[in-house]
Short mmCIF file of C-alpha atoms and ligand atoms in Angstrom, two decimals:
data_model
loop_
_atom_site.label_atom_id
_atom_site.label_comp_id
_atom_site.label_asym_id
_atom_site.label_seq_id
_atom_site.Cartn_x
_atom_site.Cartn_y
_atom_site.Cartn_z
CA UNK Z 1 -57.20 7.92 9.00
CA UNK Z 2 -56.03 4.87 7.31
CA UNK Z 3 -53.74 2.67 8.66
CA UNK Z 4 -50.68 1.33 6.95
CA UNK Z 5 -51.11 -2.00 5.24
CA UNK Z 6 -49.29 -5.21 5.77
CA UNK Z 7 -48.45 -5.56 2.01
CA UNK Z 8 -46.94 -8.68 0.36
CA UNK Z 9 -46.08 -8.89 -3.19
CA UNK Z 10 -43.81 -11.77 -5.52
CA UNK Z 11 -43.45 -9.37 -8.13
CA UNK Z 12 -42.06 -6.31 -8.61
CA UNK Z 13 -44.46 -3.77 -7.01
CA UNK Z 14 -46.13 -0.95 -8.65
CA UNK Z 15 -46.10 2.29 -7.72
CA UNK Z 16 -48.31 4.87 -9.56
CA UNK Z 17 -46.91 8.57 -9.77
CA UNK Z 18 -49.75 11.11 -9.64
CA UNK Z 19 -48.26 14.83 -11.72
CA UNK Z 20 -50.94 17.34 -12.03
CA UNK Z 21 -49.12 20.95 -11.79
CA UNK Z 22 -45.49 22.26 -12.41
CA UNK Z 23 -44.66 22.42 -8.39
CA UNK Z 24 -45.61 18.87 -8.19
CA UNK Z 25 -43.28 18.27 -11.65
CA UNK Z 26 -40.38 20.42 -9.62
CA UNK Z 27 -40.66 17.73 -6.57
CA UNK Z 28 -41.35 14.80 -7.48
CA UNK Z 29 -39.12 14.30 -10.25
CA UNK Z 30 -36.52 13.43 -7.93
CA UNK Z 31 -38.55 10.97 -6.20
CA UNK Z 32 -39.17 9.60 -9.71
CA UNK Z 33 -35.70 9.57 -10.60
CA UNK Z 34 -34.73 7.47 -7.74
CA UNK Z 35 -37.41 4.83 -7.65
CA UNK Z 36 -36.32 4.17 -11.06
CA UNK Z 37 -32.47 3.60 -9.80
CA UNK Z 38 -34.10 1.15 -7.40
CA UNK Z 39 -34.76 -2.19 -9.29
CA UNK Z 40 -36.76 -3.76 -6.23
CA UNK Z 41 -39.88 -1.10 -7.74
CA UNK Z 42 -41.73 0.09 -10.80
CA UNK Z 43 -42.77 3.27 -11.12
CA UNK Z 44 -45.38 4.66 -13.73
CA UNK Z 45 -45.89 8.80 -14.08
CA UNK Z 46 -49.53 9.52 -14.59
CA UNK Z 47 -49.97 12.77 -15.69
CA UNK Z 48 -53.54 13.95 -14.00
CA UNK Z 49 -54.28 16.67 -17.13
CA UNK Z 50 -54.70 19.46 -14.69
CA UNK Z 51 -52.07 21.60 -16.24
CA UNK Z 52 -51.30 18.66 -19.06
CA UNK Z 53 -48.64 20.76 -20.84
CA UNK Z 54 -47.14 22.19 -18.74
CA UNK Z 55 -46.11 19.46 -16.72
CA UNK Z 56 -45.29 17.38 -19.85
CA UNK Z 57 -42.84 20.29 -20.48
CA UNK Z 58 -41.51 20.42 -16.81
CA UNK Z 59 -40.92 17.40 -16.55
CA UNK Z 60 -39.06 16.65 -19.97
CA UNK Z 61 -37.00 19.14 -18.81
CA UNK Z 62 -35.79 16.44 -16.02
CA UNK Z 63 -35.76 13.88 -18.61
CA UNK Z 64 -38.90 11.85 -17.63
CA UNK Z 65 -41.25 10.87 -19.87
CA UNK Z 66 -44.71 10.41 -18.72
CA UNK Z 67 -45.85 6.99 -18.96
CA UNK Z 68 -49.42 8.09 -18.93
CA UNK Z 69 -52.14 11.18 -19.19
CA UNK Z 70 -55.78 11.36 -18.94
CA UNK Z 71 -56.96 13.83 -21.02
CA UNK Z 72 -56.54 17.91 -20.28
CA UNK Z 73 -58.95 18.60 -17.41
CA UNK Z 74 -61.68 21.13 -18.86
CA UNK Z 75 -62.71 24.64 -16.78
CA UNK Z 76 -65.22 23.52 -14.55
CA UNK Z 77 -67.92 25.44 -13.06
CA UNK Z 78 -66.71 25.09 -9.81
CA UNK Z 79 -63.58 22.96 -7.32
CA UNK Z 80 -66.30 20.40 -6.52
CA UNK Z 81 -67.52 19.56 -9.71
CA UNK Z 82 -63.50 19.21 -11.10
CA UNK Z 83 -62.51 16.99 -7.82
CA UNK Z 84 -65.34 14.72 -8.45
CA UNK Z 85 -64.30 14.84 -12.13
CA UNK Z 86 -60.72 14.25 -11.68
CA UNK Z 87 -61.24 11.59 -8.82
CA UNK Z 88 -63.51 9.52 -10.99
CA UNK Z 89 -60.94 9.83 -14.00
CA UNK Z 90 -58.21 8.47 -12.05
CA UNK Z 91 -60.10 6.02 -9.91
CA UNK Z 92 -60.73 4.12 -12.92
CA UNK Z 93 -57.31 4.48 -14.27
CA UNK Z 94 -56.08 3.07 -10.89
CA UNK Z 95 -58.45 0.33 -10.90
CA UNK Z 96 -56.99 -0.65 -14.50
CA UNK Z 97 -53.19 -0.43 -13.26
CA UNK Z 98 -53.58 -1.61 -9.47
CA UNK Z 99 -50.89 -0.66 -8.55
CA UNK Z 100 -49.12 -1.53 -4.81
CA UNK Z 101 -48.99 2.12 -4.12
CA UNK Z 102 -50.40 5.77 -5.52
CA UNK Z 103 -47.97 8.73 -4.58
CA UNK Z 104 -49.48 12.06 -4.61
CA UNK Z 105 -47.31 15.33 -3.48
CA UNK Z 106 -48.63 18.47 -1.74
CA UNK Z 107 -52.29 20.03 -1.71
CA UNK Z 108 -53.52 20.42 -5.15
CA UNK Z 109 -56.60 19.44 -6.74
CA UNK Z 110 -54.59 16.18 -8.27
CA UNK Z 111 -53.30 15.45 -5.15
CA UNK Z 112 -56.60 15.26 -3.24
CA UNK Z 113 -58.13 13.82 -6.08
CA UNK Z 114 -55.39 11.00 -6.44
CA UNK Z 115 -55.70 10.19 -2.66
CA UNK Z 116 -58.87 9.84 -2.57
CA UNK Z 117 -59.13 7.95 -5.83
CA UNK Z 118 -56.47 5.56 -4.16
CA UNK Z 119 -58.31 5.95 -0.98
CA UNK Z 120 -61.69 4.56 -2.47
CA UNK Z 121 -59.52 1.45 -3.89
CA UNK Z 122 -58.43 0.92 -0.76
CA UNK Z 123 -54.92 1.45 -2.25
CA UNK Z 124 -52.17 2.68 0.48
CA UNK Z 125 -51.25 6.28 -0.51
CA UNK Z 126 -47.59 7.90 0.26
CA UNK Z 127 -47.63 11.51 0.66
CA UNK Z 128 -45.20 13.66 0.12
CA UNK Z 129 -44.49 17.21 1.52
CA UNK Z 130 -47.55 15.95 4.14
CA UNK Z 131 -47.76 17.99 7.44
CA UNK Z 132 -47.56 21.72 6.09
CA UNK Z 133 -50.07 23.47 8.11
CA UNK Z 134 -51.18 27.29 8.31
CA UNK Z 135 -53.34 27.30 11.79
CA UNK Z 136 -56.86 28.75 9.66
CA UNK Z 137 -58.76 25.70 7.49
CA UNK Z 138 -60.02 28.64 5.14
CA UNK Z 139 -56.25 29.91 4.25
CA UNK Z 140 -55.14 29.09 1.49
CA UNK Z 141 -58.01 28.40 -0.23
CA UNK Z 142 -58.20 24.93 -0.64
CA UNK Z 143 -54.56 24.40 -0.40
CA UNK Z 144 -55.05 23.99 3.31
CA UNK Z 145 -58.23 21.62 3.03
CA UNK Z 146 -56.77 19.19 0.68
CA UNK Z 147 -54.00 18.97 2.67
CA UNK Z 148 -55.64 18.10 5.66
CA UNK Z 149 -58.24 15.54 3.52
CA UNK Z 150 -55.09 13.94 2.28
CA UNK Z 151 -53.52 13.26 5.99
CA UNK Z 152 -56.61 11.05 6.42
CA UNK Z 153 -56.34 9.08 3.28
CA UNK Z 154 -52.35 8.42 3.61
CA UNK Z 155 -50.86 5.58 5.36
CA UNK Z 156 -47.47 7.22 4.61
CA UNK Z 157 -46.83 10.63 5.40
CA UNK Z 158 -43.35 12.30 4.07
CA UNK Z 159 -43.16 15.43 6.23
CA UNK Z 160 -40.68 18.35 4.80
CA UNK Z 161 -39.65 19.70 7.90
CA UNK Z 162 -39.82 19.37 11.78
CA UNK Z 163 -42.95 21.73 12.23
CA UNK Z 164 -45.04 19.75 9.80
CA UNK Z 165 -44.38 15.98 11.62
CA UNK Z 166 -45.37 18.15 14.86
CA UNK Z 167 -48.40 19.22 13.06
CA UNK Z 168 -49.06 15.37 11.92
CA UNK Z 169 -48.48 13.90 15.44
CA UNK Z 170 -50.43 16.86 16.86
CA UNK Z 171 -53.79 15.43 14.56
CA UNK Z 172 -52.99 12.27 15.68
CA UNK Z 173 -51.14 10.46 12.99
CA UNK Z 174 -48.89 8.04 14.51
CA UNK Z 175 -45.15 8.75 14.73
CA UNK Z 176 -44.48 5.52 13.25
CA UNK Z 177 -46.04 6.50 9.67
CA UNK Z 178 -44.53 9.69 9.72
CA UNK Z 179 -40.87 10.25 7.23
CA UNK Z 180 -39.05 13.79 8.06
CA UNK Z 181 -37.21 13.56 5.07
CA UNK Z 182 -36.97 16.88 3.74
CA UNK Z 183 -38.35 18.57 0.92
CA UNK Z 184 -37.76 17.14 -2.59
CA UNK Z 185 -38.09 20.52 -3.65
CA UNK Z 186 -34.80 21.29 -2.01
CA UNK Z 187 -33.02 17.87 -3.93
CA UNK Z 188 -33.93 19.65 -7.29
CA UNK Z 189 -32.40 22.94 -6.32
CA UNK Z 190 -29.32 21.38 -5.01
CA UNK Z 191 -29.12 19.19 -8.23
CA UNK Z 192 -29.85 22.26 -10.34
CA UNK Z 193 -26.79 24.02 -7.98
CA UNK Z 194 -24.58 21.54 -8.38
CA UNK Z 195 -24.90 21.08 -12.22
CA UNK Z 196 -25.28 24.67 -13.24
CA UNK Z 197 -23.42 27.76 -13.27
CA UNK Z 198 -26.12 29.93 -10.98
CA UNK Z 199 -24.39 31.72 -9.15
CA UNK Z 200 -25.84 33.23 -5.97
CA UNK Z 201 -23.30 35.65 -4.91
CA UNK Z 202 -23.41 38.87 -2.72
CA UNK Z 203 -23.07 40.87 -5.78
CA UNK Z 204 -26.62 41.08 -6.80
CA UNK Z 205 -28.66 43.13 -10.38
CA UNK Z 206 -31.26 45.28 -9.12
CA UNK Z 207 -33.95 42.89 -10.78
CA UNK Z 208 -36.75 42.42 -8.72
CA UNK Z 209 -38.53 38.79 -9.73
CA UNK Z 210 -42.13 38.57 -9.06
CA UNK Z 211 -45.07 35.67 -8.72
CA UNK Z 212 -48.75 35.84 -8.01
CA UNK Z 213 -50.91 32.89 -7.92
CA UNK Z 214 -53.14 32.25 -4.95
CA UNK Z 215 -56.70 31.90 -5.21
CA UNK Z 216 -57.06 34.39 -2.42
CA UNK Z 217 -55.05 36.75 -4.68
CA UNK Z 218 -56.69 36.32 -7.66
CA UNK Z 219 -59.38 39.36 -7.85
CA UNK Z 220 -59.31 42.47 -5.50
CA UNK Z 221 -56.16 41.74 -3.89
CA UNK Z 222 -54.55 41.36 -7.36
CA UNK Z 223 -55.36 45.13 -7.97
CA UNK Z 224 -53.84 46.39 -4.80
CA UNK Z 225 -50.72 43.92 -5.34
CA UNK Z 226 -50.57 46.18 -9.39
CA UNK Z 227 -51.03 49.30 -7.56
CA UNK Z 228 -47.90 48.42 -5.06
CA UNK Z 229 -45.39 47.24 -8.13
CA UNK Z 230 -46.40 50.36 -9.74
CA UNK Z 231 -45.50 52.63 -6.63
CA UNK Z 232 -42.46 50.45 -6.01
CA UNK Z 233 -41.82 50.96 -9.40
CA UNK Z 234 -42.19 54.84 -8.87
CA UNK Z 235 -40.13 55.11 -5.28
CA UNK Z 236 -37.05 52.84 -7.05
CA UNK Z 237 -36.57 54.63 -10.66
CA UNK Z 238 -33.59 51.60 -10.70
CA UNK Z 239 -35.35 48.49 -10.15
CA UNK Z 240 -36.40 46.22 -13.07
CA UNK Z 241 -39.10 43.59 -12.14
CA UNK Z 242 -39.98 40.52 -14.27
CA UNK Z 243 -43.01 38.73 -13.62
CA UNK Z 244 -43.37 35.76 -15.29
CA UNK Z 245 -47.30 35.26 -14.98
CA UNK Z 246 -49.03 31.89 -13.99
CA UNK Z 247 -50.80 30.00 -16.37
CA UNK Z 248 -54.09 30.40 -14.76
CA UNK Z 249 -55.81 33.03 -17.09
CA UNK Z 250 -58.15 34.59 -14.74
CA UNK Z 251 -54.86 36.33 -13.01
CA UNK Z 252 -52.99 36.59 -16.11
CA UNK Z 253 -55.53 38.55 -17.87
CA UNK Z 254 -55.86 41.24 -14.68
CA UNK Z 255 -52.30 41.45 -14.19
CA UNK Z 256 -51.70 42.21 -18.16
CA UNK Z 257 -54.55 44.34 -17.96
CA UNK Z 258 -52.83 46.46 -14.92
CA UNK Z 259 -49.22 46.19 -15.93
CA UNK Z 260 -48.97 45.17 -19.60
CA UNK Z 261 -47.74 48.75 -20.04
CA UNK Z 262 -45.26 49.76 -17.61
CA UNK Z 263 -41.82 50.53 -18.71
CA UNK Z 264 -39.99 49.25 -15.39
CA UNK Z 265 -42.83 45.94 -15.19
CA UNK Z 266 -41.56 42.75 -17.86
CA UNK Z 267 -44.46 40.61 -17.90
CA UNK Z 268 -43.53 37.05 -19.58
CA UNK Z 269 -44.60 33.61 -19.64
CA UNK Z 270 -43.93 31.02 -16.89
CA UNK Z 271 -39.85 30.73 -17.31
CA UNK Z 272 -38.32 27.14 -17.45
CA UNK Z 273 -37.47 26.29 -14.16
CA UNK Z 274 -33.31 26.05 -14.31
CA UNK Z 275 -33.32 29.92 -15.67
CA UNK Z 276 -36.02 31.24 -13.33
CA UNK Z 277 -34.06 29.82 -10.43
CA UNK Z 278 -30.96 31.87 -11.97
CA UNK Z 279 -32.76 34.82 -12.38
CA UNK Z 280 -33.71 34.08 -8.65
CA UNK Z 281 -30.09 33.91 -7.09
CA UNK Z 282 -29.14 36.91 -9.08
CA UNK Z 283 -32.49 39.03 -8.08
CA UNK Z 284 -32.26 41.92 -5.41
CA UNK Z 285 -35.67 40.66 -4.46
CA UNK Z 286 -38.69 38.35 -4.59
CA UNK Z 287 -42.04 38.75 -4.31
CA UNK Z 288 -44.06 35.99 -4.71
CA UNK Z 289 -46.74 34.09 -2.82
CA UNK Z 290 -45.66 30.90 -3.73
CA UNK Z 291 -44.79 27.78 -1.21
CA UNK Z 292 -41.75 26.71 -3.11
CA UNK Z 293 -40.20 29.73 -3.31
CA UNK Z 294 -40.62 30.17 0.52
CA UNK Z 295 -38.22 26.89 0.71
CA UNK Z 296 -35.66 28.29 -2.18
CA UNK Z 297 -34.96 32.00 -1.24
CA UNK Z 298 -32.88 31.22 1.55
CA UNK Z 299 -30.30 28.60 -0.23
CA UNK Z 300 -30.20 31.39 -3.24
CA UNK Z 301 -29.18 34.40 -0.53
CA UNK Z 302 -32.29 36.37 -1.93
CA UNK Z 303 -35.14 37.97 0.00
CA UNK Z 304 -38.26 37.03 -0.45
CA UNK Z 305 -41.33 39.05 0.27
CA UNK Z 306 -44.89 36.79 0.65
CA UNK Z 307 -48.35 38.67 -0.01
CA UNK Z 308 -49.95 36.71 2.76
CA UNK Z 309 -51.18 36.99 6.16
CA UNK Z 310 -49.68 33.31 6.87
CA UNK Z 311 -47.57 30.28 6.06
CA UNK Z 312 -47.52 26.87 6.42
CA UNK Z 313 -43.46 27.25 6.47
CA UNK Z 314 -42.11 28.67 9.67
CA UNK Z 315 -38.80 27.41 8.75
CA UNK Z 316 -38.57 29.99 6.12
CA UNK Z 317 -39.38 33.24 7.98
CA UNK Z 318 -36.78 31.65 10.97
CA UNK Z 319 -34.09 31.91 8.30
CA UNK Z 320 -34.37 35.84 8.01
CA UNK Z 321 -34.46 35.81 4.22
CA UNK Z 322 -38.68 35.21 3.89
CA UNK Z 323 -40.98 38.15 5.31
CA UNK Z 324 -45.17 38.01 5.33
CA UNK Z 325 -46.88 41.37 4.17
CA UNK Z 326 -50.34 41.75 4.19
CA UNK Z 327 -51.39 42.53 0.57
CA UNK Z 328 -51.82 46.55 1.42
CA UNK Z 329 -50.51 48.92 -1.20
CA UNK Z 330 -48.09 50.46 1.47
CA UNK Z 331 -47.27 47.76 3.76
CA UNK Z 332 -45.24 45.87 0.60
CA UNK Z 333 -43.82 49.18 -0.44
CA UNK Z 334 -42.52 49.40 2.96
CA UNK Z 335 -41.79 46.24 3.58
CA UNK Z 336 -39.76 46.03 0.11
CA UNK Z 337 -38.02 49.19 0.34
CA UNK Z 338 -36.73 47.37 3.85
CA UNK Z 339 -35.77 44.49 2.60
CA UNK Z 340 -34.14 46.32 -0.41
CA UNK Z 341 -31.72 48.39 1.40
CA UNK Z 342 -30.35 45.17 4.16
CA UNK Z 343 -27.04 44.14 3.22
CA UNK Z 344 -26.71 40.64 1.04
CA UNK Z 345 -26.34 38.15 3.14
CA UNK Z 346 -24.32 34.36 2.16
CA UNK Z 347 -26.99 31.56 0.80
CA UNK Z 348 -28.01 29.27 3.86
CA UNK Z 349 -26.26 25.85 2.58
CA UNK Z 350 -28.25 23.13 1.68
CA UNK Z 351 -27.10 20.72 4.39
CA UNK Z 352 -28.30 18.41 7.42
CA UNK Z 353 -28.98 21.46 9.28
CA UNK Z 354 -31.29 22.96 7.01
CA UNK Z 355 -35.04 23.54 7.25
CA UNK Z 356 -36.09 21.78 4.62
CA UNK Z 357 -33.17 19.41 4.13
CA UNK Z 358 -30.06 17.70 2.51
CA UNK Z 359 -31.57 17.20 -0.47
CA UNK Z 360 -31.63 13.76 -0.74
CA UNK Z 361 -35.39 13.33 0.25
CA UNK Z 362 -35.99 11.39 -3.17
CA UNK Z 363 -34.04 9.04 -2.30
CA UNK Z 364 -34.77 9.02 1.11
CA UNK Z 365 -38.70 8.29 0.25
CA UNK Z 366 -37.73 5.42 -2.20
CA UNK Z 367 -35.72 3.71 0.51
CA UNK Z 368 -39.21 3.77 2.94
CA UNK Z 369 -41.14 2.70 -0.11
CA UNK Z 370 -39.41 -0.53 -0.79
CA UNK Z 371 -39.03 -1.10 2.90
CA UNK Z 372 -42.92 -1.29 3.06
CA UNK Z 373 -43.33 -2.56 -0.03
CA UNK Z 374 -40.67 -4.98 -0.35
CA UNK Z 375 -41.05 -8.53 1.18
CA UNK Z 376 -37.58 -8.86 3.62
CA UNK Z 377 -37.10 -12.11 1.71
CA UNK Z 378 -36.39 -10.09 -1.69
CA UNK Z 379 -34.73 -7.15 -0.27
N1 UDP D 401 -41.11 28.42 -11.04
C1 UDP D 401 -40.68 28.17 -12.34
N2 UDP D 401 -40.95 29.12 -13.31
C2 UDP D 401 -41.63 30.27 -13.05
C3 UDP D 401 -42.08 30.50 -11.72
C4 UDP D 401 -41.81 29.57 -10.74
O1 UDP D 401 -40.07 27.15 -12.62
O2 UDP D 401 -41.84 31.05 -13.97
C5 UDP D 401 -40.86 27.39 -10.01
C6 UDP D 401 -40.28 27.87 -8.70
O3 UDP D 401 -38.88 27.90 -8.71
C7 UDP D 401 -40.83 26.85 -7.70
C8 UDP D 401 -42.17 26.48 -8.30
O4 UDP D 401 -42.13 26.84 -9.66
O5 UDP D 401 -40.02 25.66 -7.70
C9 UDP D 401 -43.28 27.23 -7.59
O6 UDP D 401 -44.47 26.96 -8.22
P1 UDP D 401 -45.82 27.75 -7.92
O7 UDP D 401 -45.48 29.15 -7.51
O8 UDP D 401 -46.68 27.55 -9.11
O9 UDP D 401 -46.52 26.92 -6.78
P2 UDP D 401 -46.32 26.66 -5.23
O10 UDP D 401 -44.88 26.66 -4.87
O11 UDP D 401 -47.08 27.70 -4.49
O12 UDP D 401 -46.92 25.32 -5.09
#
């Protein structure tokens, strides 16, 4: 793995932002927001043009402007052939910028790709959300290899919550280089809390919100996961589910083919992220195999039902609010019919003692980055 540089610098350093997909818009732009508060740093916001829109979009809607974006990353044939694409692109960006640092956040292809771009330029990387392990190398699909890749490129590893530093110390990665700081994910939901009007009481609609985008359910498994909103559709004449469908087209087009139809199924574009969370706290239910989501449920009081054999978040099923299913047409009718008829519960408050948090990770990270970055003499 790499070890953590002795770095010196007389001018304000660098640090280069890598954005590739709306999660990574969702977390990082607190981390962006506070390294630009802090005057001892620079920070530039490459978008990666792995979703290009749609992060431009998500993150306007925080106010940041990205200072830079390679061009929208074509289909490829296959993950190798785009890694190798996308590494090269932003190698050579990163070369042109040298920065002091390259932040990268989670386990997509942008952040494997920018970690191992930084990683060839023998350029310290700081991860963020590092650590998140499920205990099978094959699951998710690759989500769980880049992950892994990435803890071997990073000097700097910002671990969410206290299973994922065990994981990192548990691979070897010295306690010294490892930041529980919480999820950012959690300082944009408390921000968005704090600012809005959501309200995530105990009187709940009897809207059921709904997500699908794992590679692993992409083909068959999308079927059976139709064929279970249809029956739970059938068994609870009162539910209304909205499914606001990921931008990948390969699962949009199967899911619209399934569902475009039904009269209790809204399918609808990928909501803005302020009114999706609303629709969230208000929901009698979630289903979604999403990571995020795992981390938001609780602090909205809603239930949350995952399509997955595993998770990388513990933390989330020890709540109570977050439940695994495997994707079997009458395991998540069960399973949601269960979680349907439990009594609302309060929101778990987004505090020192939760999983994932205070929400003040951003700000937490920037104060480690100008630590290491910072000479003592300008600090
Ligand atoms: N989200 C959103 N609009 C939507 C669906 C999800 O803003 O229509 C947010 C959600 O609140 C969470 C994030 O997107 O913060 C989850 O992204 P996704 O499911 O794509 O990825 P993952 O969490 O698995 O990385």
């Amino acid at each position: 793995m790499a070890s953590a540089p002795n770095v010196a610098f007389t001018t304000v350093p660098v640090i280069v932002i890598v954005v590739g997909t709306r999660p990574e818009a969702i977390k990082l732009a607190p981390l962006i927001h506070a390294l630009r508060r802090n005057t001892a740093l620079r920070s530039i916001v490459v978008n990666s043009g792995q979703h290009l829109p749609a992060v431009r979009h998500c993150l306007a809607g925080f106010g940041i402007d990205c200072d830079n974006a390679l061009p929208a990353l074509p289909a490829m044939q296959n993950l190798g052939v785009a890694s190798r694409h996308l590494r090269h692109a932003l190698r050579t960006l990163l070369h042109r910028m040298a920065p002091a640092a390259v932040v990268v956040q989670g386990d997509t292809l942008t952040a494997y790709a920018g970690a191992r771009a930084g990683f060839d330029l023998a350029l310290p990387v700081a991860h963020v959300e590092a650590g998140l392990r499920t205990s099978d190398v094959a699951d998710p699909f690759p989500e769980e290899w880049f992950r892994r890749r990435i803890a071997r490129y990073a000097p700097w590893h910002f671990a969410p919550c206290r299973s994922a530093e065990t994981n990192l110390i548990a691979e070897g990665i010295a306690p010294m280089d490892i930041y529980r700081v919480g999820n950012t994910g959690i300082d944009s939901l408390r921000a968005l809390l704090e600012r809005s009007r959501i309200h995530s009481g105990l009187q709940r609609t009897r809207n059921v919100m709904v997500t699908l985008h794992r590679r692993e359910n992409w083909d068959a498994k999308a079927e059976i996961f139709c064929d279970a909103l249809i029956e739970l559709a059938a068994r609870h004449p009162d539910l209304r589910m909205i499914f606001p469908l990921h931008p990948n087209p390969r699962i949009a087009r199967r899911i619209r083919r399934r569902l475009g139809s039904h009269l209790a199924i809204a399918l609808v574009d990928p909501m803005e992220y302020p009114e999706f969370v609303r629709m969230m706290a208000e929901a009698a239910l979630v289903i979604s195999d999403s990571g995020g989501i795992q981390e938001e449920a609780p602090h909205l009081g809603t239930p949350l039902l995952v399509p997955r054999s595993n998770t990388e978040r513990p933390e989330g099923i020890a709540t109570g609010f977050v439940r695994l299913v495997d994707v079997d047409c009458q395991c998540i009718v069960e399973a949601a019919t269960a979680l349907l008829a439990l009594p609302s519960r309060a929101p778990l408050p987004i505090d020192a003692h939760a999983p994932f948090g205070a929400g003040d990770a951003g700000e937490r990270i920037a104060g480690v980055l100008e630590r290491v970055l910072v000479p003592a003499s300008a600090q």
